[in-house]
JSON list of C-alpha atoms in Angstrom, two decimals:
[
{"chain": "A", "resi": 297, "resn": "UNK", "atom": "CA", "xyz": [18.18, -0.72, -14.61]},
{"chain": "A", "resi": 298, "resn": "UNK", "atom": "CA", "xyz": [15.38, 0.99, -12.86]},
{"chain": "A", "resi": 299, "resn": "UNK", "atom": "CA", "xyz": [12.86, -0.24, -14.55]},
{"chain": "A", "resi": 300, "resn": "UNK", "atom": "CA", "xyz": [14.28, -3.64, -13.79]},
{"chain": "A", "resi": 301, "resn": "UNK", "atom": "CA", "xyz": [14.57, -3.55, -10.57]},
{"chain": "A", "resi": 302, "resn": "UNK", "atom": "CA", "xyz": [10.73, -1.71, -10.25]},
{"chain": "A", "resi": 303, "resn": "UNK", "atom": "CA", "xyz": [9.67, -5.14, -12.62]},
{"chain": "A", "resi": 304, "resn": "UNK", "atom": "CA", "xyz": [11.08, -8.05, -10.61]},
{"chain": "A", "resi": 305, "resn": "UNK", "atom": "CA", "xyz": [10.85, -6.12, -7.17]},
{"chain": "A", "resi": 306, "resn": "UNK", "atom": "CA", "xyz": [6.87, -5.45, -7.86]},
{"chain": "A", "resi": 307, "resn": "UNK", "atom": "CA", "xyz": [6.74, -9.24, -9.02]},
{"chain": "A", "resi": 308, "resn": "UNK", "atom": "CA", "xyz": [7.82, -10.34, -6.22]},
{"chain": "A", "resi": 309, "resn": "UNK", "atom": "CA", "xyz": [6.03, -8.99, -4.08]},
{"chain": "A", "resi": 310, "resn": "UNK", "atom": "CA", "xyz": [2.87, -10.04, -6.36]},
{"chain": "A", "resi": 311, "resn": "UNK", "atom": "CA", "xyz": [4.09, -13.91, -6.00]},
{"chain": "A", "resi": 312, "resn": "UNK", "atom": "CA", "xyz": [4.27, -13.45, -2.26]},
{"chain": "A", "resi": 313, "resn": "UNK", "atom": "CA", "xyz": [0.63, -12.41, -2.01]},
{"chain": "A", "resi": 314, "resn": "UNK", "atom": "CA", "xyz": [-0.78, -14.94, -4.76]},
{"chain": "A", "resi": 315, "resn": "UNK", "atom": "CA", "xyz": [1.21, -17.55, -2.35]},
{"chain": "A", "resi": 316, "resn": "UNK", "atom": "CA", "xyz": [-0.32, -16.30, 0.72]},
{"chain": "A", "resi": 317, "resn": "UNK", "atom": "CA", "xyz": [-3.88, -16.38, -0.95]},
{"chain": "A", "resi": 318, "resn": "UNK", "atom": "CA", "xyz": [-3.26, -20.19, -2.41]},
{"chain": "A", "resi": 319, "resn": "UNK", "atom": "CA", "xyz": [-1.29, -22.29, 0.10]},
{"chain": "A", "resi": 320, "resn": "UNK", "atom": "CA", "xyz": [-2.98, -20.47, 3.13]},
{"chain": "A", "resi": 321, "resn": "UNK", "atom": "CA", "xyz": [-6.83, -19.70, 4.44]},
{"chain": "A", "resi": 322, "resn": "UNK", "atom": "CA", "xyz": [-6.18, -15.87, 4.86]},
{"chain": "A", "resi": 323, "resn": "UNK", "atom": "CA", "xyz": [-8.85, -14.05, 3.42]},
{"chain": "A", "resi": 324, "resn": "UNK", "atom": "CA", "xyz": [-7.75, -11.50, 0.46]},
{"chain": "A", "resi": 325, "resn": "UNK", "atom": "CA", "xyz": [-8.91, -8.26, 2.90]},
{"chain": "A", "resi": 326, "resn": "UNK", "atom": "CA", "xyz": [-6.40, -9.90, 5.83]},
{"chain": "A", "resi": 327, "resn": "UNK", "atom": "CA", "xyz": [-3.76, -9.97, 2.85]},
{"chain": "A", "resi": 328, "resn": "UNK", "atom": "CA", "xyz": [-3.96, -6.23, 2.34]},
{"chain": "A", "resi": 329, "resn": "UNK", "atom": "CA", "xyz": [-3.81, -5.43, 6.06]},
{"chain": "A", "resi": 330, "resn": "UNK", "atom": "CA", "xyz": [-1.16, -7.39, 6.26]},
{"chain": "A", "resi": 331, "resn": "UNK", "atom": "CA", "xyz": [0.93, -5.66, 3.40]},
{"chain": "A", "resi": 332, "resn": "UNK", "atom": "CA", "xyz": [-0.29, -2.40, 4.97]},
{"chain": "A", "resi": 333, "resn": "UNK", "atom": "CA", "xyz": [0.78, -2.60, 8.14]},
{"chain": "A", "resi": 334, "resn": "UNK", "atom": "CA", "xyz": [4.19, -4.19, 6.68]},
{"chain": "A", "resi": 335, "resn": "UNK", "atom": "CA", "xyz": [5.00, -1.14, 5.04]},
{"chain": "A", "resi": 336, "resn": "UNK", "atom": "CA", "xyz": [4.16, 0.75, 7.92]},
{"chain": "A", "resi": 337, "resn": "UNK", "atom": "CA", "xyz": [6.36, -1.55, 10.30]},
{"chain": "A", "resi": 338, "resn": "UNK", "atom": "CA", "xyz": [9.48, -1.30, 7.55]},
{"chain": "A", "resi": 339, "resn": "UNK", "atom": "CA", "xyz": [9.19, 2.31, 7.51]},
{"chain": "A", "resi": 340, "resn": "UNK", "atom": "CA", "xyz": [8.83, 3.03, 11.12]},
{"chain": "A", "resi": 341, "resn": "UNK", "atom": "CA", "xyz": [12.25, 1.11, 11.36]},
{"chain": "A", "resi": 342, "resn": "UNK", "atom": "CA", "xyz": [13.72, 3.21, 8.39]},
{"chain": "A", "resi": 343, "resn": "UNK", "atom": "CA", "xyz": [13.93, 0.73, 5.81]},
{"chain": "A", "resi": 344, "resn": "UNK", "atom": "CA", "xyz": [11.68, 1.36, 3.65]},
{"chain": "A", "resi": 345, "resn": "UNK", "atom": "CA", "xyz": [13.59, 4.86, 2.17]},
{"chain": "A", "resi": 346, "resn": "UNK", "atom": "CA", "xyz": [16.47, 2.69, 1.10]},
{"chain": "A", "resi": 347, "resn": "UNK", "atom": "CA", "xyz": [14.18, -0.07, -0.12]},
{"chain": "A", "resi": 348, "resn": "UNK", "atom": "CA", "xyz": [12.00, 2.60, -2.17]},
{"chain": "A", "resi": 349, "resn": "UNK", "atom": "CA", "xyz": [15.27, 3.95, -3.61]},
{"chain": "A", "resi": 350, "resn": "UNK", "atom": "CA", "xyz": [16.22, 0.58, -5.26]},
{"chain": "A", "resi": 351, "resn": "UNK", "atom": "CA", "xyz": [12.87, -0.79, -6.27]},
{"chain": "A", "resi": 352, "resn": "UNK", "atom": "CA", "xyz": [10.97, 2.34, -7.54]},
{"chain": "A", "resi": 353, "resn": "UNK", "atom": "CA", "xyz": [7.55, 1.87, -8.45]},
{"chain": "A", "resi": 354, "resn": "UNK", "atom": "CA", "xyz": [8.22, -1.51, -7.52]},
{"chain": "A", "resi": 355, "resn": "UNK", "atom": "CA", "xyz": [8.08, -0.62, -3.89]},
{"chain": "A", "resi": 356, "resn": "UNK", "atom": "CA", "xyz": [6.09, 2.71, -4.05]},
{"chain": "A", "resi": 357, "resn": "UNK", "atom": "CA", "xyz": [3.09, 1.22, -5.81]},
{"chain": "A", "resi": 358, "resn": "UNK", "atom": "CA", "xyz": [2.10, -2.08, -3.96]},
{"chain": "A", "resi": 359, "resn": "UNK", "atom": "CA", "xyz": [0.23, -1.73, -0.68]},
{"chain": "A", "resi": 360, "resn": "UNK", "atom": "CA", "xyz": [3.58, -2.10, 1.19]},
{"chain": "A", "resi": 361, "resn": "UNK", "atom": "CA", "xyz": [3.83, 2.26, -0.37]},
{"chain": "A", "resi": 362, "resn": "UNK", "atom": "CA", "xyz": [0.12, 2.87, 1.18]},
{"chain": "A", "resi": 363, "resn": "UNK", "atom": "CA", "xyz": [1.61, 1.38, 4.44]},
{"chain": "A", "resi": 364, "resn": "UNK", "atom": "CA", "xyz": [4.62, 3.73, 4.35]},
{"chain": "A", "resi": 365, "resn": "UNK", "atom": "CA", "xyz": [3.08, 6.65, 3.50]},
{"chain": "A", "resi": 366, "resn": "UNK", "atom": "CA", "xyz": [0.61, 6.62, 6.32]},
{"chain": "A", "resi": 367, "resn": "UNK", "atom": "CA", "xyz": [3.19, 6.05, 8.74]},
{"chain": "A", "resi": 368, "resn": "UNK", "atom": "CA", "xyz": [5.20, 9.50, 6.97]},
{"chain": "A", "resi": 369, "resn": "UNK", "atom": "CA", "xyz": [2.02, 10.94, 7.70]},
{"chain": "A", "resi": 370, "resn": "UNK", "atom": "CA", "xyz": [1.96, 10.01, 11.67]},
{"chain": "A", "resi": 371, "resn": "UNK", "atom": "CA", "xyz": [5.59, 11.23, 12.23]},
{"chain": "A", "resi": 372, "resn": "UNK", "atom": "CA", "xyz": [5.04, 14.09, 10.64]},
{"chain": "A", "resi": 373, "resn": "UNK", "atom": "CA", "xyz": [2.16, 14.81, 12.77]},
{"chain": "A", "resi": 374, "resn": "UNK", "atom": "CA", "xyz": [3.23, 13.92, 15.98]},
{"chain": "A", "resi": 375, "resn": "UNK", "atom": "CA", "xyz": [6.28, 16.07, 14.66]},
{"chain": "A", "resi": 376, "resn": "UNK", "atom": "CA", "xyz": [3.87, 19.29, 14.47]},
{"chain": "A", "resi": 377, "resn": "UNK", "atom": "CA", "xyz": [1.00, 18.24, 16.77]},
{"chain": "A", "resi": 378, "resn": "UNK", "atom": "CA", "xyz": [1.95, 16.03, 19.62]},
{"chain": "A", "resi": 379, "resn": "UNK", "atom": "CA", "xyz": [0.09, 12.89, 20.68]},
{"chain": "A", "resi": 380, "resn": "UNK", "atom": "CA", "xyz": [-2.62, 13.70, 18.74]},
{"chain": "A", "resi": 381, "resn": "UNK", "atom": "CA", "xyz": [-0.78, 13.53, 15.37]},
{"chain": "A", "resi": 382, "resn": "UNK", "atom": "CA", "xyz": [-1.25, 10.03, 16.12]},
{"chain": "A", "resi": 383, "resn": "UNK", "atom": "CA", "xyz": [-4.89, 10.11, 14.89]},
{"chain": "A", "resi": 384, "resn": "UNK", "atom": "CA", "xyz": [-4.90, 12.61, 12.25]},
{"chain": "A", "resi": 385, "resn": "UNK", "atom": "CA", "xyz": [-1.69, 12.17, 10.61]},
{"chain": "A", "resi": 386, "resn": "UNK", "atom": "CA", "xyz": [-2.31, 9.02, 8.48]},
{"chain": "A", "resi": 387, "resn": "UNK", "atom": "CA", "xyz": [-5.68, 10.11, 7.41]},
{"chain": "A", "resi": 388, "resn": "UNK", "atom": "CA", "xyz": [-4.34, 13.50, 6.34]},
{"chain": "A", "resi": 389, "resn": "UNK", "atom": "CA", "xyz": [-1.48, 11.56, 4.56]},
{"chain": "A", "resi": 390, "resn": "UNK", "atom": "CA", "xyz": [-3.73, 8.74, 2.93]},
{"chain": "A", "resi": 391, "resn": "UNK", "atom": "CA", "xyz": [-6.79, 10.95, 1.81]},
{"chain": "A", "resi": 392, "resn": "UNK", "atom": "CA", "xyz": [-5.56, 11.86, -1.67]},
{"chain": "A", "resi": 393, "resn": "UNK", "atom": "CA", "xyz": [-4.92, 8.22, -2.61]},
{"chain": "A", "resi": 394, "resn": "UNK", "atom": "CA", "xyz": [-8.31, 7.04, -1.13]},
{"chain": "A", "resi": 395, "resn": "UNK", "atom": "CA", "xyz": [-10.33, 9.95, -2.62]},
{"chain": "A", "resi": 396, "resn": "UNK", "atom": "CA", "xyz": [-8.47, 9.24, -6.02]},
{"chain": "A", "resi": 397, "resn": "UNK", "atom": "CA", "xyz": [-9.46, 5.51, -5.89]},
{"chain": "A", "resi": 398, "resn": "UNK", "atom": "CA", "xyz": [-12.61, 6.18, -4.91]},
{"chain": "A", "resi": 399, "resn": "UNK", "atom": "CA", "xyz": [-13.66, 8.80, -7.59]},
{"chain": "A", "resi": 400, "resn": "UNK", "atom": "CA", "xyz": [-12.30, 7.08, -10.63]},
{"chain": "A", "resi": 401, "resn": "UNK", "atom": "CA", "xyz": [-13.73, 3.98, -9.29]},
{"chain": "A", "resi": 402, "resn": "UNK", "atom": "CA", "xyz": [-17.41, 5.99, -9.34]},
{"chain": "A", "resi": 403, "resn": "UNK", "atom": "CA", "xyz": [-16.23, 7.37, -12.70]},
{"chain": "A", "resi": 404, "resn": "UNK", "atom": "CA", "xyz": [-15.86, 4.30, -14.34]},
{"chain": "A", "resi": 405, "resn": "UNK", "atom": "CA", "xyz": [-18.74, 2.75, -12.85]},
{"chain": "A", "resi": 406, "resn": "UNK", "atom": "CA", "xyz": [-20.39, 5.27, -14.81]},
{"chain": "A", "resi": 407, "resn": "UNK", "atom": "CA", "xyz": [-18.77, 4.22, -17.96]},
{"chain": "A", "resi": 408, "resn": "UNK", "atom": "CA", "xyz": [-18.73, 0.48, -18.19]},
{"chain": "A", "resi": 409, "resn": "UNK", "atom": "CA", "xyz": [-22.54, 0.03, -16.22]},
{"chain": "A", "resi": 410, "resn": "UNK", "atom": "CA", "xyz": [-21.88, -2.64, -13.65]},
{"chain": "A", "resi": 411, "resn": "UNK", "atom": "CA", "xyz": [-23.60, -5.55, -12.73]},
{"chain": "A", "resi": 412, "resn": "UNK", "atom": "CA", "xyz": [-24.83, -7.90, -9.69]},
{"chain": "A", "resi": 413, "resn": "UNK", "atom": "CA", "xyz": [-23.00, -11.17, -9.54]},
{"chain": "A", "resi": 414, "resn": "UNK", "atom": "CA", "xyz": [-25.28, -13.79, -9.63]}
]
């Protein structure tokens, strides 16, 4: 049942964006912030945990996850450091994901020799 609910929970939230891109004028890059900042917004209000819980993957994996662990990152660093947690929290939080996506993107740029749209 898991990986049910991870399937149609992760589709879901797949149609939603390929909706937003076709029926509106929102650039893909607003999309993302927007899914980002979602996730942040449902897990500063503690609703994301339980949400995460049912869908799996399905919730953890989307943007809506990057969004939620940033904000895990803030309160946990305005836990330890005060008001300046604020700034360094998310970035301490986020930098494995980023530095992950940004060396296997190099590595298989590398690999499959990319090219200039023309």
């Amino acid at each position: 049942m898991d990986y049910l609910n991870a399937f149609w929970v992760g589709g879901l939230i797949c149609v939603l964006v390929q909706v937003l891109m076709e029926k509106t004028k929102m650039m893909p890059g607003r999309i993302m912030v927007l899914l980002v900042v979602t996730g942040a917004v449902i897990s500063f209000l503690g609703w994301y945990e339980p949400f995460q819980e049912f869908a799996g993957a399905g919730a953890s994996v989307p943007l809506l996850g990057f969004g939620n662990t940033l904000m895990k990152g803030v309160k946990e660093a305005v836990d330890e450091q005060g008001i300046l947690g604020l700034f360094a929290g998310g970035f301490k939080a986020g930098a494995v994901g980023t530095s992950a996506a940004l060396i296997f993107g190099y590595l298989a740029s590398l690999v499959c020799k990319p090219k200039m749209k023309k």
